[in-house]
One Martini backbone bead per residue (centre of mass of N, CA, C, O) as a GRO file, in nm:
protein
  351
    1UNK     BB    1  -8.901 -11.915 -10.518
    2UNK     BB    2  -9.150 -11.815 -10.269
    3UNK     BB    3  -9.389 -11.575 -10.247
    4UNK     BB    4  -9.557 -11.407  -9.962
    5UNK     BB    5  -9.816 -11.195  -9.912
    6UNK     BB    6  -9.931 -10.875  -9.778
    7UNK     BB    7  -9.930 -10.554  -9.686
    8UNK     BB    8 -10.193 -10.607  -9.460
    9UNK     BB    9 -10.102 -10.850  -9.343
   10UNK     BB   10  -9.935 -11.036  -9.113
   11UNK     BB   11  -9.727 -11.119  -9.353
   12UNK     BB   12  -9.409 -11.160  -9.506
   13UNK     BB   13  -9.241 -11.390  -9.747
   14UNK     BB   14  -9.029 -11.697  -9.784
   15UNK     BB   15  -8.951 -11.971 -10.009
   16UNK     BB   16  -8.665 -12.199 -10.013
   17UNK     BB   17  -8.507 -12.406 -10.246
   18UNK     BB   18  -8.167 -12.548 -10.252
   19UNK     BB   19  -8.010 -12.510 -10.006
   20UNK     BB   20  -7.723 -12.589  -9.897
   21UNK     BB   21  -7.611 -12.785  -9.678
   22UNK     BB   22  -7.443 -12.572  -9.434
   23UNK     BB   23  -7.535 -12.303  -9.472
   24UNK     BB   24  -7.508 -12.000  -9.357
   25UNK     BB   25  -7.750 -11.848  -9.120
   26UNK     BB   26  -7.766 -11.499  -9.069
   27UNK     BB   27  -7.975 -11.297  -8.904
   28UNK     BB   28  -7.814 -11.037  -8.883
   29UNK     BB   29  -7.759 -11.011  -9.187
   30UNK     BB   30  -8.051 -11.003  -9.280
   31UNK     BB   31  -8.126 -10.744  -9.113
   32UNK     BB   32  -7.930 -10.562  -9.262
   33UNK     BB   33  -8.067 -10.584  -9.531
   34UNK     BB   34  -8.351 -10.485  -9.439
   35UNK     BB   35  -8.254 -10.198  -9.349
   36UNK     BB   36  -8.192 -10.089  -9.642
   37UNK     BB   37  -8.520 -10.080  -9.727
   38UNK     BB   38  -8.582  -9.867  -9.557
   39UNK     BB   39  -8.690  -9.574  -9.493
   40UNK     BB   40  -8.617  -9.263  -9.489
   41UNK     BB   41  -8.575  -8.991  -9.255
   42UNK     BB   42  -8.537  -8.736  -9.481
   43UNK     BB   43  -8.690  -8.822  -9.700
   44UNK     BB   44  -8.979  -8.875  -9.916
   45UNK     BB   45  -9.099  -9.107  -9.737
   46UNK     BB   46  -9.258  -9.326  -9.590
   47UNK     BB   47  -9.438  -9.344  -9.270
   48UNK     BB   48  -9.402  -9.635  -9.265
   49UNK     BB   49  -9.331  -9.845  -8.983
   50UNK     BB   50  -9.093 -10.112  -8.955
   51UNK     BB   51  -8.900 -10.357  -8.814
   52UNK     BB   52  -8.785 -10.588  -8.988
   53UNK     BB   53  -8.781 -10.892  -8.855
   54UNK     BB   54  -8.670 -11.198  -8.876
   55UNK     BB   55  -8.848 -11.520  -8.916
   56UNK     BB   56  -8.758 -11.847  -8.870
   57UNK     BB   57  -8.934 -12.158  -8.943
   58UNK     BB   58  -8.735 -12.314  -9.152
   59UNK     BB   59  -8.419 -12.484  -9.246
   60UNK     BB   60  -8.281 -12.446  -8.950
   61UNK     BB   61  -7.972 -12.551  -8.768
   62UNK     BB   62  -7.747 -12.404  -8.589
   63UNK     BB   63  -7.709 -12.184  -8.839
   64UNK     BB   64  -7.792 -12.407  -9.057
   65UNK     BB   65  -7.865 -12.554  -9.333
   66UNK     BB   66  -8.056 -12.859  -9.392
   67UNK     BB   67  -8.213 -12.879  -9.696
   68UNK     BB   68  -8.466 -12.777  -9.634
   69UNK     BB   69  -8.710 -12.579  -9.647
   70UNK     BB   70  -8.711 -12.230  -9.646
   71UNK     BB   71  -8.868 -12.022  -9.389
   72UNK     BB   72  -8.971 -11.671  -9.389
   73UNK     BB   73  -9.060 -11.381  -9.187
   74UNK     BB   74  -9.243 -11.061  -9.174
   75UNK     BB   75  -9.402 -10.846  -8.991
   76UNK     BB   76  -9.699 -10.658  -8.987
   77UNK     BB   77  -9.759 -10.313  -8.827
   78UNK     BB   78  -9.764 -10.010  -8.997
   79UNK     BB   79 -10.057 -10.008  -9.083
   80UNK     BB   80 -10.350  -9.832  -9.249
   81UNK     BB   81 -10.677  -9.894  -9.343
   82UNK     BB   82 -10.829  -9.612  -9.369
   83UNK     BB   83 -10.689  -9.527  -9.651
   84UNK     BB   84 -10.885  -9.773  -9.812
   85UNK     BB   85 -11.195  -9.705  -9.860
   86UNK     BB   86 -11.202  -9.658 -10.169
   87UNK     BB   87 -11.172  -9.960 -10.247
   88UNK     BB   88 -11.440 -10.060 -10.124
   89UNK     BB   89 -11.608  -9.863 -10.315
   90UNK     BB   90 -11.439  -9.894 -10.622
   91UNK     BB   91 -11.182  -9.736 -10.654
   92UNK     BB   92 -10.936  -9.677 -10.901
   93UNK     BB   93 -10.596  -9.645 -10.943
   94UNK     BB   94 -10.383  -9.483 -11.112
   95UNK     BB   95 -10.114  -9.710 -11.202
   96UNK     BB   96 -10.248  -9.951 -11.084
   97UNK     BB   97 -10.377 -10.294 -11.019
   98UNK     BB   98 -10.679 -10.275 -10.942
   99UNK     BB   99 -10.838 -10.346 -11.200
  100UNK     BB  100 -10.712 -10.622 -11.293
  101UNK     BB  101 -10.749 -10.755 -11.013
  102UNK     BB  102 -11.055 -10.739 -10.993
  103UNK     BB  103 -11.109 -10.910 -11.245
  104UNK     BB  104 -10.936 -11.166 -11.193
  105UNK     BB  105 -11.055 -11.194 -10.868
  106UNK     BB  106 -11.355 -11.088 -10.840
  107UNK     BB  107 -11.295 -10.896 -10.572
  108UNK     BB  108 -11.109 -11.084 -10.357
  109UNK     BB  109 -10.890 -10.905 -10.324
  110UNK     BB  110 -10.644 -10.728 -10.151
  111UNK     BB  111 -10.629 -10.364 -10.155
  112UNK     BB  112 -10.444 -10.301  -9.929
  113UNK     BB  113 -10.163 -10.143 -10.024
  114UNK     BB  114 -10.194 -10.350 -10.289
  115UNK     BB  115 -10.122 -10.605 -10.155
  116UNK     BB  116  -9.968 -10.823 -10.369
  117UNK     BB  117  -9.857 -10.546 -10.533
  118UNK     BB  118  -9.664 -10.469 -10.327
  119UNK     BB  119  -9.341 -10.377 -10.216
  120UNK     BB  120  -9.351 -10.549  -9.953
  121UNK     BB  121  -9.271 -10.830 -10.092
  122UNK     BB  122  -8.951 -10.765 -10.108
  123UNK     BB  123  -8.856 -10.884  -9.845
  124UNK     BB  124  -8.811 -11.173  -9.957
  125UNK     BB  125  -8.586 -11.098 -10.157
  126UNK     BB  126  -8.380 -11.004  -9.944
  127UNK     BB  127  -8.350 -11.266  -9.794
  128UNK     BB  128  -8.252 -11.428 -10.039
  129UNK     BB  129  -7.997 -11.251 -10.094
  130UNK     BB  130  -7.848 -11.304  -9.827
  131UNK     BB  131  -7.812 -11.609  -9.885
  132UNK     BB  132  -7.677 -11.591 -10.166
  133UNK     BB  133  -7.423 -11.448 -10.075
  134UNK     BB  134  -7.320 -11.692  -9.912
  135UNK     BB  135  -7.312 -11.904 -10.142
  136UNK     BB  136  -7.097 -11.715 -10.321
  137UNK     BB  137  -6.825 -11.698 -10.162
  138UNK     BB  138  -6.637 -11.905 -10.320
  139UNK     BB  139  -6.652 -11.689 -10.580
  140UNK     BB  140  -6.630 -11.387 -10.502
  141UNK     BB  141  -6.907 -11.236 -10.526
  142UNK     BB  142  -6.998 -10.898 -10.619
  143UNK     BB  143  -7.273 -10.676 -10.550
  144UNK     BB  144  -7.354 -10.351 -10.700
  145UNK     BB  145  -7.570 -10.082 -10.627
  146UNK     BB  146  -7.705  -9.777 -10.786
  147UNK     BB  147  -7.803  -9.459 -10.835
  148UNK     BB  148  -7.829  -9.317 -11.155
  149UNK     BB  149  -8.136  -9.199 -11.144
  150UNK     BB  150  -8.353  -8.899 -11.097
  151UNK     BB  151  -8.518  -8.811 -11.318
  152UNK     BB  152  -8.303  -8.563 -11.456
  153UNK     BB  153  -8.089  -8.694 -11.269
  154UNK     BB  154  -7.746  -8.792 -11.356
  155UNK     BB  155  -7.507  -9.023 -11.309
  156UNK     BB  156  -7.222  -9.127 -11.366
  157UNK     BB  157  -7.031  -9.370 -11.435
  158UNK     BB  158  -6.938  -9.646 -11.221
  159UNK     BB  159  -6.736  -9.821 -11.041
  160UNK     BB  160  -6.717 -10.046 -10.788
  161UNK     BB  161  -6.538  -9.880 -10.598
  162UNK     BB  162  -6.725  -9.613 -10.603
  163UNK     BB  163  -7.007  -9.767 -10.533
  164UNK     BB  164  -6.977  -9.887 -10.237
  165UNK     BB  165  -7.077  -9.599 -10.089
  166UNK     BB  166  -7.397  -9.575 -10.126
  167UNK     BB  167  -7.494  -9.600  -9.807
  168UNK     BB  168  -7.391  -9.292  -9.742
  169UNK     BB  169  -7.651  -9.218  -9.913
  170UNK     BB  170  -7.976  -9.136  -9.944
  171UNK     BB  171  -8.003  -9.218 -10.269
  172UNK     BB  172  -7.760  -9.419 -10.351
  173UNK     BB  173  -7.562  -9.192 -10.457
  174UNK     BB  174  -7.196  -9.186 -10.489
  175UNK     BB  175  -7.254  -8.856 -10.519
  176UNK     BB  176  -7.270  -8.562 -10.371
  177UNK     BB  177  -7.384  -8.388 -10.597
  178UNK     BB  178  -7.619  -8.584 -10.695
  179UNK     BB  179  -7.753  -8.636 -10.426
  180UNK     BB  180  -7.847  -8.344 -10.375
  181UNK     BB  181  -8.018  -8.316 -10.635
  182UNK     BB  182  -8.206  -8.556 -10.581
  183UNK     BB  183  -8.324  -8.463 -10.315
  184UNK     BB  184  -8.448  -8.203 -10.426
  185UNK     BB  185  -8.634  -8.343 -10.635
  186UNK     BB  186  -8.800  -8.514 -10.437
  187UNK     BB  187  -8.905  -8.282 -10.251
  188UNK     BB  188  -9.050  -8.131 -10.475
  189UNK     BB  189  -9.251  -8.351 -10.551
  190UNK     BB  190  -9.378  -8.376 -10.271
  191UNK     BB  191  -9.485  -8.080 -10.247
  192UNK     BB  192  -9.663  -8.140 -10.525
  193UNK     BB  193  -9.786  -8.438 -10.503
  194UNK     BB  194  -9.560  -8.614 -10.632
  195UNK     BB  195  -9.338  -8.806 -10.856
  196UNK     BB  196  -9.059  -9.044 -10.916
  197UNK     BB  197  -8.815  -9.176 -11.111
  198UNK     BB  198  -8.562  -9.424 -11.235
  199UNK     BB  199  -8.226  -9.562 -11.189
  200UNK     BB  200  -8.040  -9.874 -11.174
  201UNK     BB  201  -7.712  -9.990 -11.111
  202UNK     BB  202  -7.548 -10.295 -11.194
  203UNK     BB  203  -7.249 -10.440 -11.044
  204UNK     BB  204  -6.952 -10.634 -11.090
  205UNK     BB  205  -6.728 -10.837 -11.089
  206UNK     BB  206  -6.567 -11.074 -11.215
  207UNK     BB  207  -6.685 -11.358 -11.378
  208UNK     BB  208  -6.736 -11.661 -11.443
  209UNK     BB  209  -6.715 -11.864 -11.702
  210UNK     BB  210  -7.042 -11.995 -11.798
  211UNK     BB  211  -7.268 -11.852 -11.656
  212UNK     BB  212  -7.538 -12.029 -11.759
  213UNK     BB  213  -7.773 -12.028 -12.042
  214UNK     BB  214  -7.929 -12.100 -12.312
  215UNK     BB  215  -8.198 -11.928 -12.396
  216UNK     BB  216  -8.447 -11.963 -12.155
  217UNK     BB  217  -8.187 -11.977 -11.928
  218UNK     BB  218  -8.067 -11.718 -11.943
  219UNK     BB  219  -7.919 -11.481 -11.762
  220UNK     BB  220  -8.072 -11.233 -11.874
  221UNK     BB  221  -8.361 -11.352 -11.845
  222UNK     BB  222  -8.347 -11.405 -11.538
  223UNK     BB  223  -8.290 -11.116 -11.454
  224UNK     BB  224  -8.534 -10.982 -11.583
  225UNK     BB  225  -8.746 -11.141 -11.428
  226UNK     BB  226  -8.657 -11.042 -11.151
  227UNK     BB  227  -8.678 -10.733 -11.193
  228UNK     BB  228  -8.988 -10.745 -11.286
  229UNK     BB  229  -9.079 -10.824 -10.982
  230UNK     BB  230  -9.050 -10.532 -10.930
  231UNK     BB  231  -9.219 -10.285 -10.848
  232UNK     BB  232  -9.203 -10.037 -11.121
  233UNK     BB  233  -9.075 -10.195 -11.339
  234UNK     BB  234  -9.001 -10.106 -11.710
  235UNK     BB  235  -8.679 -10.169 -11.739
  236UNK     BB  236  -8.402 -10.349 -11.915
  237UNK     BB  237  -8.042 -10.350 -11.918
  238UNK     BB  238  -7.759 -10.483 -12.096
  239UNK     BB  239  -7.527 -10.289 -12.095
  240UNK     BB  240  -7.586 -10.094 -12.366
  241UNK     BB  241  -7.842 -10.180 -12.490
  242UNK     BB  242  -8.012  -9.949 -12.669
  243UNK     BB  243  -7.747  -9.819 -12.772
  244UNK     BB  244  -7.664 -10.058 -12.962
  245UNK     BB  245  -7.878  -9.988 -13.193
  246UNK     BB  246  -7.678  -9.732 -13.289
  247UNK     BB  247  -7.462  -9.927 -13.367
  248UNK     BB  248  -7.200 -10.086 -13.488
  249UNK     BB  249  -7.031 -10.373 -13.483
  250UNK     BB  250  -6.748 -10.229 -13.465
  251UNK     BB  251  -6.848 -10.079 -13.192
  252UNK     BB  252  -6.982 -10.316 -13.010
  253UNK     BB  253  -6.760 -10.498 -13.009
  254UNK     BB  254  -6.570 -10.695 -12.792
  255UNK     BB  255  -6.239 -10.699 -12.768
  256UNK     BB  256  -5.998 -10.935 -12.765
  257UNK     BB  257  -5.746 -10.992 -12.507
  258UNK     BB  258  -5.421 -11.009 -12.360
  259UNK     BB  259  -5.373 -11.029 -11.993
  260UNK     BB  260  -5.168 -11.199 -11.818
  261UNK     BB  261  -5.273 -11.463 -11.973
  262UNK     BB  262  -5.564 -11.329 -12.014
  263UNK     BB  263  -5.888 -11.309 -12.107
  264UNK     BB  264  -6.020 -11.006 -12.249
  265UNK     BB  265  -6.170 -10.678 -12.273
  266UNK     BB  266  -6.190 -10.344 -12.380
  267UNK     BB  267  -6.496 -10.380 -12.348
  268UNK     BB  268  -6.870 -10.377 -12.218
  269UNK     BB  269  -7.143 -10.396 -12.399
  270UNK     BB  270  -7.251 -10.688 -12.296
  271UNK     BB  271  -7.239 -10.700 -11.972
  272UNK     BB  272  -7.106 -11.007 -11.943
  273UNK     BB  273  -7.300 -11.125 -12.186
  274UNK     BB  274  -7.307 -11.434 -12.388
  275UNK     BB  275  -7.542 -11.653 -12.478
  276UNK     BB  276  -7.637 -11.648 -12.160
  277UNK     BB  277  -7.331 -11.602 -12.070
  278UNK     BB  278  -7.053 -11.561 -11.917
  279UNK     BB  279  -6.728 -11.379 -12.014
  280UNK     BB  280  -6.559 -11.256 -11.744
  281UNK     BB  281  -6.709 -11.005 -11.700
  282UNK     BB  282  -6.881 -10.766 -11.584
  283UNK     BB  283  -7.181 -10.699 -11.466
  284UNK     BB  284  -7.433 -10.502 -11.650
  285UNK     BB  285  -7.716 -10.320 -11.519
  286UNK     BB  286  -8.035 -10.158 -11.602
  287UNK     BB  287  -8.304 -10.009 -11.405
  288UNK     BB  288  -8.640  -9.912 -11.460
  289UNK     BB  289  -8.848  -9.664 -11.297
  290UNK     BB  290  -9.136  -9.560 -11.224
  291UNK     BB  291  -9.341  -9.361 -11.102
  292UNK     BB  292  -9.518  -9.325 -10.846
  293UNK     BB  293  -9.865  -9.382 -10.827
  294UNK     BB  294  -9.883  -9.253 -10.542
  295UNK     BB  295 -10.056  -8.956 -10.530
  296UNK     BB  296 -10.187  -8.621 -10.419
  297UNK     BB  297 -10.328  -8.573 -10.668
  298UNK     BB  298 -10.592  -8.522 -10.839
  299UNK     BB  299 -10.788  -8.791 -11.007
  300UNK     BB  300 -10.912  -8.948 -11.259
  301UNK     BB  301 -11.177  -9.201 -11.248
  302UNK     BB  302 -11.320  -9.526 -11.154
  303UNK     BB  303 -11.610  -9.696 -11.053
  304UNK     BB  304 -11.648 -10.040 -11.067
  305UNK     BB  305 -11.932 -10.071 -10.918
  306UNK     BB  306 -12.088  -9.806 -11.058
  307UNK     BB  307 -11.990  -9.701 -11.329
  308UNK     BB  308 -11.819  -9.421 -11.257
  309UNK     BB  309 -11.701  -9.112 -11.253
  310UNK     BB  310 -11.413  -8.943 -11.085
  311UNK     BB  311 -11.247  -8.816 -10.794
  312UNK     BB  312 -10.912  -8.889 -10.670
  313UNK     BB  313 -10.766  -8.855 -10.334
  314UNK     BB  314 -10.496  -8.941 -10.171
  315UNK     BB  315 -10.392  -9.110  -9.892
  316UNK     BB  316 -10.119  -9.166  -9.674
  317UNK     BB  317  -9.809  -9.381  -9.720
  318UNK     BB  318  -9.570  -9.241  -9.945
  319UNK     BB  319  -9.349  -9.244 -10.186
  320UNK     BB  320  -9.182  -9.029 -10.415
  321UNK     BB  321  -8.935  -9.248 -10.426
  322UNK     BB  322  -8.806  -9.587 -10.476
  323UNK     BB  323  -8.512  -9.619 -10.568
  324UNK     BB  324  -8.335  -9.624 -10.308
  325UNK     BB  325  -8.492  -9.881 -10.187
  326UNK     BB  326  -8.423 -10.073 -10.448
  327UNK     BB  327  -8.125 -10.144 -10.437
  328UNK     BB  328  -8.126 -10.401 -10.246
  329UNK     BB  329  -8.323 -10.559 -10.422
  330UNK     BB  330  -8.150 -10.579 -10.679
  331UNK     BB  331  -7.912 -10.712 -10.544
  332UNK     BB  332  -8.057 -10.963 -10.434
  333UNK     BB  333  -8.154 -11.077 -10.711
  334UNK     BB  334  -7.875 -11.109 -10.829
  335UNK     BB  335  -7.768 -11.308 -10.627
  336UNK     BB  336  -7.986 -11.523 -10.672
  337UNK     BB  337  -7.936 -11.584 -10.971
  338UNK     BB  338  -7.634 -11.653 -10.947
  339UNK     BB  339  -7.671 -11.887 -10.746
  340UNK     BB  340  -7.854 -12.060 -10.920
  341UNK     BB  341  -7.654 -12.088 -11.158
  342UNK     BB  342  -7.416 -12.208 -10.994
  343UNK     BB  343  -7.565 -12.465 -10.904
  344UNK     BB  344  -7.664 -12.567 -11.186
  345UNK     BB  345  -7.348 -12.548 -11.308
  346UNK     BB  346  -7.129 -12.647 -11.078
  347UNK     BB  347  -6.971 -12.407 -10.921
  348UNK     BB  348  -7.126 -12.532 -10.674
  349UNK     BB  349  -7.153 -12.728 -10.422
  350UNK     BB  350  -7.387 -12.922 -10.226
  351UNK     BB  351  -7.209 -13.075  -9.983
   0.00000   0.00000   0.00000
């Protein structure tokens, strides 16, 4: 996958190679995926409104993948450049990539809306995930993500059956009680000109055994690489994750048993992955997001052009919490990594 575009450029998009010829490419389904990452109408989400309608440029004929590189874009229309005059003046925003980007690209990078570092580029990830979902249909793989926590509010662990209804809730937390508390927390932060972080839990049904590779192309390392490509992600856990560091081996090991003449485990601390490969259990991953860096409180910073300190107070259209909007992005990248591993491992034919 090759991602391209900037927040305030003409478009953002994606190039994908290796889609099996004959794979159904359903534009309506892709647009349904894109609609999931749009900002909420009731939560403290960005006021930037985009149509987010996919335009397929190549790699599809009569609704099927041709086997040639697939290229698709989504036009940018809802941005306002006036909010970013501070960037032209040389002020760098705390928590953003402005400073390292200015140094790395010698000031030639597009700073508007974060440019290449904006979450707007995740549109391409979602398009890729919609196609990967179709590729994985022969394996009947289902990926479900939900908001596990926002700020101090945390939802209990849910199984895939109870998590499926996440899109019925504003925060994508499929618990009415915790959804209400999370909404209240987000709106409170917004009123105070501040922001919140949180976590997303990814779960699947049982996966085929042996999906993945050892060492550098391990399934968990590929998933982590994908998740860390989402702006604001600062941590990834597989299974018990950091909690496993506090356990003994006798507590952490997932005991094998036979059930209906099939091998399974009594627990899933491994999160469905051992030695970089699936072990037949559900994949479980938790992704941590930092608070949104664009806040409305005045902050001390530096003008990189004048080399002087000052106070910067942002204007513009910003989310108070990106976690709910990131749920379909995390799902999409999970589908993409699993599809890539399935094709590379021969679990799905090239047709």
